Amino acid sequence: MIKTAVLGATGYAGIELVRLLTNHSEAGIEILGSHSFAGQKISDVYQNFNHILEKECEELDLQKAAKCDVAFTALPHGASKTVIPSLLDAGLKVIDLSGDYRYDDVKVYEEWYGEKHSSPELLKESVYGLPELHRDKIKKARLIGNPGCYTTCSILGAAPLLANKVAETKNIIIDAKSGVTGAGRGLKLQNSFCECTENTKAYNIAKHRHTSEIEQELSNIAGENIMLSFTPHLIPQKRGILATIYVNLNCPSSTEELTEMYKEYYKDEFFVRVKEAGNLPETKHVAGSNFVDIGICYDQRLQRAVVVSTLDNIVKGAAGQAVQNMNLLFGLDEKTGLSNPGFYL
Amino acid sequence: MIKTAVLGATGYAGIELVRLLTNHSEAGIEILGSHSFAGQKISDVYQNFNHILEKECEELDLQKAAKCDVAFTALPHGASKTVIPSLLDAGLKVIDLSGDYRYDDVKVYEEWYGEKHSSPELLKESVYGLPELHRDKIKKARLIGNPGCYTTCSILGAAPLLANKVAETKNIIIDAKSGVTGAGRGLKLQNSFCECTENTKAYNIAKHRHTSEIEQELSNIAGENIMLSFTPHLIPQKRGILATIYVNLNCPSSTEELTEMYKEYYKDEFFVRVKEAGNLPETKHVAGSNFVDIGICYDQRLQRAVVVSTLDNIVKGAAGQAVQNMNLLFGLDEKTGLSNPGFYL
Amino acid sequence: MIKTAVLGATGYAGIELVRLLTNHSEAGIEILGSHSFAGQKISDVYQNFNHILEKECEELDLQKAAKCDVAFTALPHGASKTVIPSLLDAGLKVIDLSGDYRYDDVKVYEEWYGEKHSSPELLKESVYGLPELHRDKIKKARLIGNPGCYTTCSILGAAPLLANKVAETKNIIIDAKSGVTGAGRGLKLQNSFCECTENTKAYNIAKHRHTSEIEQELSNIAGENIMLSFTPHLIPQKRGILATIYVNLNCPSSTEELTEMYKEYYKDEFFVRVKEAGNLPETKHVAGSNFVDIGICYDQRLQRAVVVSTLDNIVKGAAGQAVQNMNLLFGLDEKTGLSNPGFYL
Amino acid sequence: MIKTAVLGATGYAGIELVRLLTNHSEAGIEILGSHSFAGQKISDVYQNFNHILEKECEELDLQKAAKCDVAFTALPHGASKTVIPSLLDAGLKVIDLSGDYRYDDVKVYEEWYGEKHSSPELLKESVYGLPELHRDKIKKARLIGNPGCYTTCSILGAAPLLANKVAETKNIIIDAKSGVTGAGRGLKLQNSFCECTENTKAYNIAKHRHTSEIEQELSNIAGENIMLSFTPHLIPQKRGILATIYVNLNCPSSTEELTEMYKEYYKDEFFVRVKEAGNLPETKHVAGSNFVDIGICYDQRLQRAVVVSTLDNIVKGAAGQAVQNMNLLFGLDEKTGLSNPGFYL
């Protein structure tokens, strides 16, 4: 059994990790790290865990952590940086859910996060934890920067067009809609029920940090520097991101042809489901699962592809992807603990 | 008092018209037309009207209708065409909420609706009922094609950029999100609570009929033929459309400059509220009201404007705009019966 | 025009008062009192008010308040007590939305609120502001204790059975379900979207303060001391309370007979709508309006009445009732500004 | 591996069975019976099953069914009766999710369902499938009447008080709130999103069929004939039932004492979680799981217990309980395939 530590276990990404790990046949939770709830049973904080996992939350104790094989760090932005070097020194592998270790170029990080990076040498070592693109590197990594939710959805939605060189790299537009779990569990008026329900809004237009992750990965695939529009929206549901991606093509095509291209590109990927031509994905098809569903339309009038990509932001967009990465790190079948269908209801 | 007939009173657009008209100081409802509920009191079909309006629904009787001043036709697609010529002959003014009388060019209608138009001569006479663009013509009209919900939101969101000639007319993309009332009251599995809640999806990509209305009006403003991407989405709320509009600019600008341009363009429009620079609209700010709220961002990296436009799809996107048109037709203050704030809660 | 001051204007009850007063033909808002948002325009805090009411919020200034005719105090529990005596001294009438002035007997207040009452002499003078029961006293009052939301719904639902002496006064059980606006706008994790949506729970069983208000009023009607079970629940919607009331009867009856009894009891009440036998109320029929809808069933097997009563907790359960009381205080038609149907959608 | 047939696989209870069985280590699905979708892949009807289960739905073929070990019949009311005898003849065990085989006394069935029972001899043989009460009989059964959702929640909530003889058997009142999946997937206007969201209502007061099941089981426990009030409500969420149960006690008690009584009564039950005194259950704690959570309050003023019981109506209230029964029938650990925590989010 893989011994895991979940640090930041009582946030929404953290508790989803706990939920997935309690259902994982090859891994067990040794440490439930939570600053806010240290000393309380996880089953008192999240009462769905009664009779399932009644372990106590605790402050991070590095000596104790040293007995684990891997740590998931689902900490508030900035907190990861101070903890992760110590965990690595203690011999653990680390899967970090923050943005700190997702960049090839420290300058990009510092520009979009507006601060100095505290361990740029680790940033060089870390691997971007998107298995569908970087599986081989992930297997050998010590530190994984687990991608953001918007990012995974957007990159996987656009990648085949760029890899196949049919996309014009200017004028790529990604319009993304996210459920409210994406905003985390912190107290904010704007996330209260009466403010959120029956409401949709855009936010952080032209400046959301995930833009830089998406540009990094798509540029790598395209082999040229891509800049694009990314617009996040908040919609009144808990789980789910749906990204609508507009890409001008450099030659005429058809919905069928593009669908085939996607099917071919993802033919070995269990967690990517390409919809048949004429069929579109919906967030409810993926909620609660580690799948990404992608549907493609060709707009003949405009020689433009419109791709719809969807995933569960706290599973494939956070906790599920982290487990997928753990499976790779430890030589397990990538699907272990993740092969359930979505909830649908 | 203006005597009105509401035909199709028991659909969602129809009943919203009834709600607004019961609060209108200068108009009264003479006829509640409903094929499905003829013989039943409106207050039995929509019990929120008990003690307010207990009138019976009835089948259309042209002789009786002839005593009215104006008819609102909120009928299923296709049904308007057969009724409206008779109403006009009977001397009524007609405000039609279907798509039948919204086009300058019958060919565009026939291409997007896939059928012959039954009264092309009336189409020539009819006026596109968007007061912010066509107020003077509306005042003198006999037949008004009341714009669609997506359409109003999109056109008013993009118009100032085109009118001011700062937009590149290629690569305009409109990504729109709509509440479920937009799908009407007809029975469909996909509109049931358990299928809709916690779900977001795109539909009719590259082929939604409202695309043609948006293109017609924006082309008129720009003075050139515009083709654009319009993508509708369904989101889990009742009321509200939010359109995110991407427009490349032909020169550098700033959020402040664009905001000023919008404020100037709409300076005499009560129902259009331009947000201050840095502030974005939300559907809850407009729900239940006749307002359109618009916020503008400039993306300096891409020389692109990202405009967010929002309205209540069954008020400014249907019933409220119809009342606004009626006010214009009868020489009333345009705001009569429409000057309430949104519900917010 | 009646000059009004709304103190606590930016809470949910307060802002609903503002919404209703902007639609009131005989009253105007002179003062928008808000400690948290003093100096900000109300239309910046609640952006649905743009173009409608762009007045600034302010700290309470008694000299300025003295120019008003009436103050609505929608302040946090406890805050009303210190302000209200000063307002009365300044010559205003006061309609208080807190629990401080709703009791006949100061001991009941002190027992249920767990603290000394700061102005018991005013409690003697104050009138319980439920027009359907105390209209004549309200007209002559200086200080009105505006009833709670659960309370209004429960009392009006049970009153006819007690007034007509058909109820057994033991074993009355009131099971009430409330939307989340009832919890106010204060920041609490339990009221966040992700915690509230898809969730129902009971709370404060056997100890909710509104129990004492309900018992006071029903005891007065029955002419004997009544103790009952009152259980509040939180349900995932914004507006609406639905109370299911179980009352054993002292003689056999029928749904029709009980319905007639209710219709007779409320025959002069515009804001109480008794459903026909076999028909039950729903929160969506009353949301956004000042109506209380009541349906009655007789359970023959158990000789028990099951009454379902529903209202909008922030209208008839707070702001709407406060306006109704203001209308009575100033000799206006009780329906002024309140005669709209519910939103339904 | 146990070979199962799921008949009525595309309704909401059926598809939840499919979801649970795909996660069951000891059972496999041989037959997906669906009249409406015969010939279509289940993963086209419920696209969350893509890459997981891509089997075709089919009409019932008894010869093929004969190769299975057990059939789950999740058919519309009435349909079970004709199919089940044939399945039994073919040698299968049957777990029926309809109301047809839940009664000790055929007269009770015929009174509440208003029709003749077609196989009263099987009714004699069938076992009421509530493991917490009838585990031993279930293990040896051939035909199991799987209890209703409201029923399971209500019976388990009230049982300890009756078994311990502290309850007065008159005046028991059960006020239950259910999510909309309980209404099934059939098309009804009242179940559409725009009609359900932001709405709560009671229905079938004093005549819901589940009343008779609850009375049967509680009478058996009490050893006397019990009649009670049961009131179902529809609340705007997908999953979850919460029943609030009012029981007068025949002697003074306390919340702590009652809580101990419940803990003792359910001490060997994995799927029943009794909350600590002062703590109450919420539907989100059980959604997606097979747990029943129960909290108890004592109202000292009224010598009355108020018990809150909650479960997921399509898991412990339908599909999960059916799997639990299957586990018992085939000698497996009762928790097999059911030991996951709820979703919470």
mmCIF file of C-alpha atoms in Angstrom, chain A residues 112 171-173 175 177 194-195 198-202 205-206 211 215 227-229 231 233 235-239 242 244 246 248 280 282-284 297 299 301-302 304 306 308 344, chain B residues 112 171-173 175 177 194-195 198-202 205-206 211 215 227-229 231 233 235-239 242 244 246 248 280 282-284 297 299 301-302 304 306 308 344:
data_model
loop_
_atom_site.group_PDB
_atom_site.id
_atom_site.type_symbol
_atom_site.label_atom_id
_atom_site.label_comp_id
_atom_site.label_asym_id
_atom_site.label_seq_id
_atom_site.Cartn_x
_atom_site.Cartn_y
_atom_site.Cartn_z
ATOM 1 C CA TRP A 112 1.225 36.222 -13.736
ATOM 2 C CA ASN A 171 -7.564 34.352 -32.557
ATOM 3 C CA ILE A 172 -7.894 31.326 -30.313
ATOM 4 C CA ILE A 173 -10.617 32.099 -27.805
ATOM 5 C CA ASP A 175 -14.744 30.842 -23.005
ATOM 6 C CA LYS A 177 -17.789 28.234 -17.331
ATOM 7 C CA CYS A 194 -28.347 33.687 -2.166
ATOM 8 C CA GLU A 195 -25.734 35.574 -4.190
ATOM 9 C CA GLU A 198 -29.762 32.100 -10.270
ATOM 10 C CA ASN A 199 -26.631 34.029 -11.212
ATOM 11 C CA THR A 200 -23.976 33.872 -13.903
ATOM 12 C CA LYS A 201 -21.048 36.233 -14.322
ATOM 13 C CA ALA A 202 -17.638 36.558 -15.944
ATOM 14 C CA ILE A 205 -11.202 38.877 -17.909
ATOM 15 C CA ALA A 206 -7.872 38.999 -19.738
ATOM 16 C CA THR A 211 -4.239 31.735 -19.105
ATOM 17 C CA GLU A 215 -0.556 29.259 -23.333
ATOM 18 C CA MET A 227 -1.373 34.083 -26.921
ATOM 19 C CA LEU A 228 -5.086 33.644 -26.520
ATOM 20 C CA SER A 229 -8.209 34.942 -24.820
ATOM 21 C CA THR A 231 -12.504 34.113 -19.993
ATOM 22 C CA HIS A 233 -17.340 32.514 -15.736
ATOM 23 C CA ILE A 235 -22.286 29.406 -13.033
ATOM 24 C CA PRO A 236 -24.765 28.238 -10.379
ATOM 25 C CA GLN A 237 -23.744 24.628 -9.916
ATOM 26 C CA LYS A 238 -21.275 22.873 -7.659
ATOM 27 C CA ARG A 239 -19.169 20.755 -9.979
ATOM 28 C CA LEU A 242 -17.284 23.567 -19.637
ATOM 29 C CA THR A 244 -16.021 26.487 -25.449
ATOM 30 C CA TYR A 246 -12.943 28.801 -30.927
ATOM 31 C CA ASN A 248 -9.821 29.299 -36.920
ATOM 32 C CA LEU A 280 -21.982 17.493 -27.506
ATOM 33 C CA GLU A 282 -22.505 18.186 -20.830
ATOM 34 C CA THR A 283 -21.097 18.734 -17.373
ATOM 35 C CA LYS A 284 -23.466 16.171 -15.879
ATOM 36 C CA CYS A 297 -18.242 21.222 -34.476
ATOM 37 C CA ASP A 299 -18.488 26.014 -38.768
ATOM 38 C CA ARG A 301 -19.255 29.562 -43.030
ATOM 39 C CA LEU A 302 -16.288 30.725 -40.984
ATOM 40 C CA ARG A 304 -13.688 27.687 -37.705
ATOM 41 C CA VAL A 306 -15.844 25.176 -32.128
ATOM 42 C CA VAL A 308 -16.627 21.978 -26.300
ATOM 43 C CA TYR A 344 -25.278 11.882 -13.489
ATOM 44 C CA TRP B 112 -32.276 29.953 -41.478
ATOM 45 C CA ASN B 171 -13.481 37.084 -35.933
ATOM 46 C CA ILE B 172 -16.370 38.400 -33.878
ATOM 47 C CA ILE B 173 -17.359 35.669 -31.459
ATOM 48 C CA ASP B 175 -20.568 33.055 -26.508
ATOM 49 C CA LYS B 177 -25.385 31.511 -21.746
ATOM 50 C CA CYS B 194 -33.088 16.409 -12.589
ATOM 51 C CA GLU B 195 -31.569 16.705 -16.051
ATOM 52 C CA GLU B 198 -26.076 20.955 -11.912
ATOM 53 C CA ASN B 199 -25.664 20.890 -15.688
ATOM 54 C CA THR B 200 -24.284 23.167 -18.377
ATOM 55 C CA LYS B 201 -24.112 22.443 -22.093
ATOM 56 C CA ALA B 202 -23.763 24.107 -25.476
ATOM 57 C CA ILE B 205 -23.450 25.362 -32.477
ATOM 58 C CA ALA B 206 -22.963 27.257 -35.745
ATOM 59 C CA THR B 211 -27.266 34.181 -35.464
ATOM 60 C CA GLU B 215 -25.693 39.425 -38.213
ATOM 61 C CA MET B 227 -20.617 36.850 -40.319
ATOM 62 C CA LEU B 228 -19.856 35.738 -36.800
ATOM 63 C CA SER B 229 -19.811 32.791 -34.403
ATOM 64 C CA THR B 231 -22.823 29.759 -29.501
ATOM 65 C CA HIS B 233 -25.439 27.440 -23.850
ATOM 66 C CA ILE B 235 -27.183 27.013 -17.654
ATOM 67 C CA PRO B 236 -29.051 25.888 -14.525
ATOM 68 C CA GLN B 237 -31.049 28.985 -13.674
ATOM 69 C CA LYS B 238 -34.476 30.252 -14.667
ATOM 70 C CA ARG B 239 -33.902 33.769 -15.903
ATOM 71 C CA LEU B 242 -25.148 36.572 -20.401
ATOM 72 C CA THR B 244 -19.498 37.301 -23.786
ATOM 73 C CA TYR B 246 -14.980 39.000 -28.422
ATOM 74 C CA ASN B 248 -10.642 42.434 -32.328
ATOM 75 C CA LEU B 280 -18.766 43.527 -14.777
ATOM 76 C CA GLU B 282 -24.182 39.704 -13.552
ATOM 77 C CA THR B 283 -27.496 38.146 -14.476
ATOM 78 C CA LYS B 284 -28.871 38.737 -10.988
ATOM 79 C CA CYS B 297 -12.686 44.980 -20.873
ATOM 80 C CA ASP B 299 -7.181 42.951 -23.549
ATOM 81 C CA ARG B 301 -1.993 41.743 -25.184
ATOM 82 C CA LEU B 302 -4.373 40.876 -27.995
ATOM 83 C CA ARG B 304 -9.190 42.767 -28.344
ATOM 84 C CA VAL B 306 -14.180 41.497 -24.406
ATOM 85 C CA VAL B 308 -20.110 41.163 -21.311
ATOM 86 C CA TYR B 344 -31.802 40.520 -7.046
#
